[in-house]
Amino acid sequence: MDSKIIRPATKALRGEIVIPGDKSVSHRAVMFSALGTTPVHITNFLPSADCLSTVGVMRALGAKVDILGDTELVVQGNGLHGLQEPETVLDAGNSGTTLRLMMGMLAPQRFMSVFTGDSSLHKRPMGRVINPLRKMGANIFARGENTKLPIAIIPPKEPLQGFTYDMPVASAQVKSAVLLAGLFARGNTTVVEPYPSRNHTELMLEAFGVNLEYDGNSITVEPPETMTAPEELVVPGDISSAAFWMVAASIIPGSELLLKNVGVNDTRTGIIDVMKAMGADVAMLNKRKSGGEPVADIRVRHARLHGTSFGADIIPRLVDEIPVIAVAAMFAEGDTIITGAGELRVKETDRLEAICAQFGKLGGVIDGQEDGLVIHGGSVPVNGECFSHDDHRMAMSLAIAGMAGAGVTIVNPDCIAISYPGFYDELDNLLNK
Ligand code: S3P
């Protein structure tokens, strides 16, 4: 599809949406299961392009992955030291998570591997993972003075050496890469985070019997003898996908949506904190545990939103939600000021630039800053043709802005398949109810 027309909602959004599986947890479920020796039954897996990149990579490394249904897999590995040399170049596609986490897992191995990916991934910074892994003794070579794809990992002469890494960026991907390398290192490996980022790696490693120690902002992994795979891993719904509906229901008058089975791990709920600070009517109902992660049903009702300010300390807890928070801010009263968000410049696209360029065509009045945005609320919506920048979260945020405003034509809309393949169907269902 070259473009997708989203019409303005003519009535309130009502009903229930079952939120598909979490992207971060789905990746990790497949990767870590490949380090066990017994089959792991993964349910509510997210069958999106990014997670399927991970499936392809793990199969190339010798893991057995049986796809039982759309959201159900069985993964069987060959043990902690059982990954096999891939016969082909490993393709991470658009997925930073696949590439960065797997660099950590492969840097210590006694075989060679080579990574590629799509044009977006070729532009993204990989030095942030390569540098700490090299400090551990890894032999990694990459284009652009060891910063960019393609990347070659050569077996290290000696086993990697555990160390303490003070992370300059708050990034769950960097943290995870170093911890995964630490599984195979000599001695313990510690990462120190500037601010807490998503902790799905830590929770799932513990579910596989790995011993982790926490001290303030630092996490230490002790290299295990083996990984003990659980029989079942249940993936919670993705709060980053729920975020689009949270904002839509908040800004379209009369709406009330119940978003079912959403993962509400504290390291991911920054969107709820910010929406509440803007005056949103968001409630977590039926809070429970599922597969070691907290989940809830989230009820969202329309409310009059006002501007807010937030900065670096909360960014890792809502890093992927900033495009859709910008949509909420356009429809709010007063200004919303976002600082400390320079990481958005190195996502699937430069999201700060994309937000300013594209939302402006829909009536948004937004000032881009080096590391943030000032979004002037109360904008008058206009219909426009906007480019997705081939970025899934930009495409979905544009769809919400168009649906709540005067409509939008999204150019290159299919990139939503990276994280939420059913998004447009869900949107059509809501509009036609
Ligand atoms: C992810 C971490 C975040 C996030 C990405 C998924 C993960 O990236 O933006 O979509 O699964 O660990 P950073 O670690 O680069 O912030």
Coordinates of C-alpha atoms and ligand atoms in Angstrom, one line a residue:
M1 CA 0.0 0.0 0.0
D2 CA 1.4 3.4 -1.0
S3 CA -0.9 5.4 1.2
K4 CA -3.7 5.1 3.7
I5 CA -6.5 7.5 4.2
I6 CA -7.7 7.9 7.8
R7 CA -11.1 9.7 8.1
P8 CA -12.0 11.8 11.1
A9 CA -14.0 10.0 13.8
T10 CA -17.7 11.0 13.5
K11 CA -18.6 9.6 16.9
A12 CA -17.1 8.5 20.2
L13 CA -14.8 5.4 20.4
R14 CA -16.3 2.7 22.6
G15 CA -15.7 -0.9 23.4
E16 CA -12.8 -3.2 24.3
I17 CA -9.5 -3.8 22.6
V18 CA -7.3 -6.8 23.3
I19 CA -3.8 -5.4 23.2
P20 CA -1.3 -7.7 21.3
G21 CA 1.8 -9.1 22.9
D22 CA 4.7 -6.9 24.0
K23 CA 7.5 -6.5 21.5
S24 CA 10.4 -6.3 24.0
V25 CA 9.2 -9.4 25.9
S26 CA 8.5 -11.4 22.7
H27 CA 12.1 -10.8 21.5
R28 CA 13.6 -11.9 24.8
A29 CA 11.3 -14.9 25.1
V30 CA 12.7 -16.3 21.9
M31 CA 16.3 -15.4 22.5
F32 CA 16.5 -16.7 26.0
S33 CA 14.6 -19.9 25.3
A34 CA 17.3 -20.6 22.7
L35 CA 19.8 -20.9 25.6
G36 CA 17.9 -23.6 27.4
T37 CA 17.7 -27.3 26.6
T38 CA 14.0 -28.0 27.1
P39 CA 11.1 -26.7 25.0
V40 CA 9.5 -23.4 26.0
H41 CA 5.9 -22.8 25.0
I42 CA 5.5 -19.1 24.3
T43 CA 2.0 -17.7 24.2
N44 CA 0.6 -14.3 23.2
F45 CA 3.8 -13.8 21.2
L46 CA 3.8 -10.7 19.0
P47 CA 4.0 -11.9 15.4
S48 CA 5.3 -8.6 14.1
A49 CA 8.1 -8.0 11.6
D50 CA 10.6 -7.1 14.3
C51 CA 10.0 -10.2 16.4
L52 CA 10.1 -12.4 13.3
S53 CA 13.6 -11.0 12.6
T54 CA 14.6 -12.4 16.0
V55 CA 13.0 -15.8 15.1
G56 CA 15.0 -15.8 11.9
V57 CA 18.3 -15.0 13.7
M58 CA 17.7 -17.6 16.4
R59 CA 16.9 -20.3 13.9
A60 CA 20.1 -19.4 12.0
L61 CA 22.0 -20.0 15.3
G62 CA 20.6 -23.5 15.6
A63 CA 17.5 -23.0 17.8
K64 CA 14.4 -24.9 16.9
V65 CA 11.4 -22.6 16.6
D66 CA 8.0 -24.1 15.8
I67 CA 5.3 -21.7 15.0
L68 CA 2.1 -23.3 16.3
G69 CA -0.3 -20.5 15.6
D70 CA -0.2 -16.7 15.0
T71 CA 0.8 -16.0 18.6
E72 CA 2.1 -19.3 19.8
L73 CA 5.6 -20.7 19.5
V74 CA 7.6 -23.5 20.9
V75 CA 11.4 -22.8 21.1
Q76 CA 14.0 -25.3 22.0
G77 CA 17.6 -24.5 22.4
N78 CA 20.9 -26.5 22.6
G79 CA 21.9 -25.1 26.0
L80 CA 23.8 -22.1 27.2
H81 CA 26.9 -23.0 25.2
G82 CA 24.9 -24.6 22.3
L83 CA 24.5 -21.8 19.8
Q84 CA 25.9 -22.8 16.4
E85 CA 27.9 -20.8 13.8
P86 CA 25.4 -19.3 11.3
E87 CA 25.9 -20.3 7.7
T88 CA 24.5 -17.0 6.5
V89 CA 24.6 -13.3 7.3
L90 CA 22.2 -12.6 10.2
D91 CA 19.5 -10.1 9.1
A92 CA 18.1 -8.0 12.0
G93 CA 15.7 -6.1 9.6
N94 CA 14.4 -2.9 11.2
S95 CA 15.0 -4.2 14.7
G96 CA 17.4 -2.5 17.0
T97 CA 16.5 -4.9 19.8
T98 CA 17.4 -7.9 17.7
L99 CA 20.7 -6.5 16.7
R100 CA 21.9 -5.0 20.0
L101 CA 20.8 -7.8 22.3
M102 CA 22.2 -10.5 19.9
M103 CA 25.6 -8.7 19.6
G104 CA 25.8 -9.1 23.4
M105 CA 24.9 -12.8 23.1
L106 CA 27.3 -13.5 20.2
A107 CA 30.3 -11.5 21.2
P108 CA 31.5 -14.2 23.6
Q109 CA 30.9 -17.1 21.2
R110 CA 33.7 -19.3 19.7
F111 CA 32.4 -18.7 16.2
M112 CA 32.0 -15.9 13.7
S113 CA 28.8 -14.0 12.9
V114 CA 28.0 -11.1 10.6
F115 CA 25.0 -8.8 10.9
T116 CA 23.1 -6.7 8.4
G117 CA 19.7 -5.0 8.6
D118 CA 17.5 -2.5 6.7
S119 CA 18.5 1.0 5.6
S120 CA 17.1 2.5 8.9
L121 CA 19.1 0.2 11.1
H122 CA 22.2 0.9 9.0
K123 CA 22.0 4.6 10.2
R124 CA 21.6 3.9 13.9
P125 CA 24.4 4.1 16.4
M126 CA 25.9 0.7 17.4
G127 CA 29.1 2.0 19.0
R128 CA 27.1 2.2 22.3
V129 CA 27.1 -1.6 22.3
I130 CA 30.3 -2.3 20.5
N131 CA 32.4 -0.1 22.9
P132 CA 31.5 -1.9 26.2
L133 CA 31.7 -5.3 24.5
R134 CA 35.2 -4.5 23.3
K135 CA 36.1 -3.4 26.8
M136 CA 35.2 -7.0 27.8
G137 CA 37.6 -8.3 25.2
A138 CA 35.2 -8.8 22.3
N139 CA 36.5 -8.7 18.7
I140 CA 33.8 -6.7 16.9
F141 CA 34.4 -4.8 13.6
A142 CA 31.9 -2.4 12.1
R143 CA 31.6 0.3 9.4
G144 CA 32.1 3.9 10.3
E145 CA 35.0 3.4 12.8
N146 CA 33.1 0.5 14.6
T147 CA 29.8 2.3 15.0
K148 CA 27.4 1.1 12.2
L149 CA 26.1 -1.9 10.3
P150 CA 27.4 -4.1 8.7
I151 CA 29.0 -5.7 11.8
A152 CA 31.3 -8.7 12.1
I153 CA 31.9 -10.5 15.3
I154 CA 35.1 -12.6 15.4
P155 CA 35.7 -15.1 18.2
P156 CA 37.6 -13.5 21.1
K157 CA 41.1 -15.0 21.9
E158 CA 40.2 -15.3 25.5
P159 CA 36.8 -15.6 27.2
L160 CA 35.3 -12.1 27.8
Q161 CA 36.1 -10.5 31.1
G162 CA 33.3 -9.2 33.4
F163 CA 33.5 -5.6 34.3
T164 CA 31.5 -2.6 35.6
Y165 CA 30.0 -0.5 32.9
D166 CA 28.7 3.0 33.8
M167 CA 26.2 3.6 30.9
P168 CA 26.4 7.0 29.4
V169 CA 22.9 6.6 27.9
A170 CA 19.8 5.2 29.6
S171 CA 19.1 2.3 27.2
A172 CA 17.6 -1.1 27.9
Q173 CA 19.2 -2.4 24.7
V174 CA 22.7 -1.4 25.8
K175 CA 22.1 -2.7 29.4
S176 CA 20.7 -6.0 28.0
A177 CA 23.6 -6.5 25.6
V178 CA 26.2 -6.1 28.3
L179 CA 24.3 -8.4 30.7
L180 CA 23.9 -11.0 28.0
A181 CA 27.6 -10.9 27.3
G182 CA 28.1 -11.2 31.0
L183 CA 26.4 -14.6 31.0
F184 CA 29.5 -16.0 29.3
A185 CA 32.2 -13.8 30.9
R186 CA 34.8 -14.6 33.5
G187 CA 33.6 -13.0 36.7
N188 CA 30.6 -10.8 37.4
T189 CA 29.4 -8.0 35.1
T190 CA 27.8 -4.9 36.4
V191 CA 25.9 -2.2 34.6
V192 CA 25.0 1.1 36.1
E193 CA 22.1 3.0 34.6
P194 CA 21.7 6.8 34.7
Y195 CA 17.9 6.3 35.0
P196 CA 16.0 3.0 35.2
S197 CA 15.0 1.6 31.8
R198 CA 12.8 -1.4 31.0
N199 CA 13.8 -4.4 33.0
H200 CA 12.4 -7.3 31.0
T201 CA 15.8 -8.8 30.4
E202 CA 16.5 -8.9 34.2
L203 CA 13.0 -10.4 35.0
M204 CA 13.3 -13.0 32.3
L205 CA 16.9 -14.0 33.1
E206 CA 15.7 -14.6 36.6
A207 CA 12.9 -16.8 35.3
F208 CA 15.6 -18.9 33.6
G209 CA 17.4 -19.3 37.0
V210 CA 20.1 -16.7 36.5
N211 CA 21.3 -14.9 39.7
L212 CA 21.2 -11.1 39.5
E213 CA 22.0 -8.6 42.2
Y214 CA 20.6 -5.1 42.4
D215 CA 22.1 -2.1 44.2
G216 CA 20.5 1.3 43.5
N217 CA 20.9 1.8 39.8
S218 CA 23.3 -1.1 39.3
I219 CA 22.6 -4.6 38.2
T220 CA 25.1 -7.4 38.4
V221 CA 25.0 -10.7 36.6
E222 CA 26.8 -13.8 37.8
P223 CA 27.7 -16.2 34.9
P224 CA 25.5 -19.3 35.4
E225 CA 26.4 -22.9 34.7
T226 CA 23.2 -23.5 32.8
M227 CA 20.0 -21.8 31.9
T228 CA 16.9 -23.6 33.2
A229 CA 14.1 -22.9 30.7
P230 CA 10.6 -22.5 32.1
E231 CA 7.9 -24.7 30.4
E232 CA 5.8 -21.7 29.5
L233 CA 6.3 -18.0 28.9
V234 CA 3.2 -15.8 28.7
V235 CA 3.8 -12.4 27.0
P236 CA 1.8 -9.5 28.4
G237 CA 0.1 -7.0 26.1
D238 CA 2.3 -4.1 24.9
I239 CA 1.7 -0.8 26.7
S240 CA 3.4 0.9 23.8
S241 CA 0.6 -0.4 21.5
A242 CA -2.1 0.4 24.1
A243 CA -0.7 4.0 24.2
F244 CA -2.3 4.9 20.8
W245 CA -5.8 4.0 22.0
M246 CA -5.1 5.7 25.4
V247 CA -4.5 8.9 23.6
A248 CA -7.3 8.4 21.0
A249 CA -10.0 7.8 23.7
S250 CA -8.7 10.7 25.8
I251 CA -9.0 13.3 23.0
I252 CA -12.1 12.1 21.1
P253 CA -15.2 13.5 22.9
G254 CA -17.5 10.9 24.6
S255 CA -15.1 8.0 24.2
E256 CA -14.6 5.2 26.6
L257 CA -12.3 2.2 25.8
L258 CA -11.2 -0.8 27.9
L259 CA -7.7 -1.9 26.9
K260 CA -7.4 -5.5 27.9
N261 CA -4.3 -7.4 29.2
V262 CA -1.8 -4.6 29.1
G263 CA 1.7 -5.1 30.7
V264 CA 2.1 -2.4 33.4
N265 CA 5.6 -3.1 34.6
D266 CA 6.7 0.1 36.4
T267 CA 9.6 0.6 34.0
R268 CA 7.0 1.1 31.1
T269 CA 4.2 3.1 32.6
G270 CA 5.6 6.6 32.1
I271 CA 2.8 7.2 29.5
I272 CA 0.1 6.7 32.2
D273 CA 1.9 9.1 34.6
V274 CA 2.1 11.7 31.9
M275 CA -1.5 11.3 30.7
K276 CA -2.7 11.6 34.3
A277 CA -0.5 14.7 34.7
M278 CA -2.3 16.1 31.6
G279 CA -5.7 15.4 33.3
A280 CA -6.6 12.2 31.5
D281 CA -9.1 9.8 33.0
V282 CA -7.1 6.6 33.0
A283 CA -7.7 3.7 35.5
M284 CA -5.8 0.4 35.9
L285 CA -8.4 -2.3 36.6
N286 CA -8.0 -6.0 37.5
K287 CA -4.2 -5.7 38.2
R288 CA -2.6 -9.2 38.2
K289 CA 0.6 -11.1 37.4
S290 CA 1.1 -12.9 34.2
G291 CA 4.3 -14.7 33.2
G292 CA 6.3 -12.8 35.9
E293 CA 5.1 -9.4 34.7
P294 CA 2.3 -7.2 36.1
V295 CA -0.7 -6.8 33.8
A296 CA -4.0 -4.8 34.0
D297 CA -7.0 -3.7 32.0
I298 CA -6.8 0.0 31.4
R299 CA -10.0 2.0 31.2
V300 CA -9.7 5.3 29.4
R301 CA -12.4 8.0 29.2
H302 CA -12.4 11.2 27.3
A303 CA -11.2 14.2 29.4
R304 CA -10.1 17.7 28.8
L305 CA -6.3 17.6 28.7
H306 CA -3.9 20.3 29.6
G307 CA -0.2 20.7 28.9
T308 CA 2.6 19.3 31.1
S309 CA 6.4 19.2 31.4
F310 CA 8.6 16.2 31.7
G311 CA 12.3 15.4 31.3
A312 CA 15.2 13.0 31.2
D313 CA 14.3 11.0 34.4
I314 CA 11.0 9.7 33.0
I315 CA 12.1 9.4 29.3
P316 CA 13.2 5.7 29.4
R317 CA 9.8 4.8 30.9
L318 CA 8.0 6.2 27.9
V319 CA 10.7 6.5 25.2
D320 CA 8.5 4.9 22.4
E321 CA 5.4 6.8 23.4
I322 CA 6.6 10.4 22.7
P323 CA 5.2 10.6 19.2
V324 CA 1.7 9.8 20.5
I325 CA 2.1 11.9 23.6
A326 CA 2.8 14.8 21.1
V327 CA -0.6 14.1 19.6
A328 CA -2.3 14.3 23.0
A329 CA -0.4 17.6 23.6
M330 CA -1.6 19.1 20.3
F331 CA -5.2 18.5 21.5
A332 CA -4.5 19.8 25.0
E333 CA -4.9 23.3 26.4
G334 CA -1.6 25.1 26.9
D335 CA 2.0 24.0 26.2
T336 CA 3.7 20.7 26.8
I337 CA 7.4 20.9 27.2
I338 CA 9.6 17.7 26.7
T339 CA 13.3 17.8 27.5
G340 CA 16.1 15.2 27.8
A341 CA 14.7 13.3 24.8
G342 CA 17.7 13.4 22.5
E343 CA 17.5 9.6 22.2
L344 CA 14.5 10.1 19.8
R345 CA 16.9 11.4 17.2
V346 CA 18.4 7.9 16.9
K347 CA 15.3 5.8 16.8
E348 CA 13.9 4.2 13.6
T349 CA 14.0 7.7 12.3
D350 CA 14.8 11.1 13.9
R351 CA 11.5 11.2 15.7
L352 CA 11.9 14.8 17.0
E353 CA 12.4 16.0 13.4
A354 CA 9.6 13.8 12.0
I355 CA 7.1 15.0 14.7
C356 CA 7.8 18.7 13.8
A357 CA 7.7 18.1 10.1
Q358 CA 4.6 15.9 9.8
F359 CA 2.4 17.0 12.7
G360 CA 2.8 20.5 11.5
K361 CA 0.9 19.5 8.3
L362 CA -2.1 18.5 10.5
G363 CA -2.3 21.8 12.3
G364 CA 0.2 21.1 15.1
V365 CA 2.3 24.0 16.3
I366 CA 5.5 22.4 17.6
D367 CA 9.0 23.9 18.2
G368 CA 11.8 21.3 17.9
Q369 CA 14.7 21.6 20.3
E370 CA 18.0 19.8 20.3
D371 CA 16.8 17.3 22.9
G372 CA 13.1 17.9 23.1
L373 CA 9.9 19.6 21.9
V374 CA 7.6 22.4 22.9
I375 CA 4.1 21.5 21.7
H376 CA 1.6 24.4 21.7
G377 CA -1.8 22.9 22.6
G378 CA -5.1 23.9 21.2
S379 CA -4.1 23.6 17.6
V380 CA -6.8 23.8 14.9
P381 CA -6.7 20.4 13.0
V382 CA -6.4 20.4 9.2
N383 CA -6.4 17.5 6.8
G384 CA -3.0 16.7 5.3
E385 CA -0.8 14.2 3.5
C386 CA 2.0 13.1 5.9
F387 CA 5.0 10.8 5.5
S388 CA 5.5 8.0 8.0
H389 CA 9.3 8.2 7.6
D390 CA 8.9 4.4 7.4
D391 CA 8.6 4.5 11.1
H392 CA 5.8 2.4 12.7
R393 CA 5.2 4.6 15.7
M394 CA 5.1 7.7 13.5
A395 CA 2.5 6.1 11.2
M396 CA 0.3 5.1 14.1
S397 CA 0.6 8.5 15.8
L398 CA -0.4 10.2 12.6
A399 CA -3.4 7.9 12.3
I400 CA -4.5 8.9 15.8
A401 CA -4.0 12.6 15.0
G402 CA -6.0 12.3 11.8
M403 CA -8.8 10.3 13.4
A404 CA -9.1 12.9 16.2
G405 CA -8.7 15.8 13.9
A406 CA -9.6 16.5 10.3
G407 CA -8.3 13.3 8.7
V408 CA -4.9 12.3 7.2
T409 CA -3.4 10.5 4.3
I410 CA -0.4 8.5 5.5
V411 CA 2.3 7.9 2.9
N412 CA 4.2 4.6 3.4
P413 CA 1.7 3.3 6.0
D414 CA 2.6 -0.4 6.0
C415 CA 5.5 0.0 8.5
I416 CA 3.0 -0.5 11.3
A417 CA 3.7 -4.2 10.8
I418 CA 7.0 -3.7 12.6
S419 CA 5.2 -3.6 16.0
Y420 CA 1.4 -3.7 15.5
P421 CA 0.2 -5.6 12.4
G422 CA -3.5 -5.4 13.3
F423 CA -3.5 -1.7 14.0
Y424 CA -5.4 -0.4 11.0
D425 CA -8.0 -3.2 11.3
E426 CA -8.6 -2.3 15.0
L427 CA -8.9 1.4 14.0
D428 CA -11.4 0.5 11.2
N429 CA -13.4 -1.6 13.7
L430 CA -13.6 1.4 16.1
L431 CA -14.6 3.9 13.5
N432 CA -17.3 1.6 12.0
K433 CA -18.8 0.4 15.3
Ligands
S3P1 C1 13.8 -1.6 23.7 C2 14.4 -0.6 24.3 C3 14.2 0.8 23.8 C4 13.0 1.0 22.9 C5 12.9 -0.1 21.9 C6 12.8 -1.5 22.6 C7 14.0 -3.0 24.2 O1 15.3 1.2 23.1 O2 13.0 2.2 22.3 O3 11.7 0.0 21.1 O4 13.3 -3.9 23.9 O5 15.0 -3.1 25.0 P1 16.6 1.8 23.8 O6 17.2 0.8 24.7 O7 17.6 2.2 22.7 O8 16.2 3.1 24.5

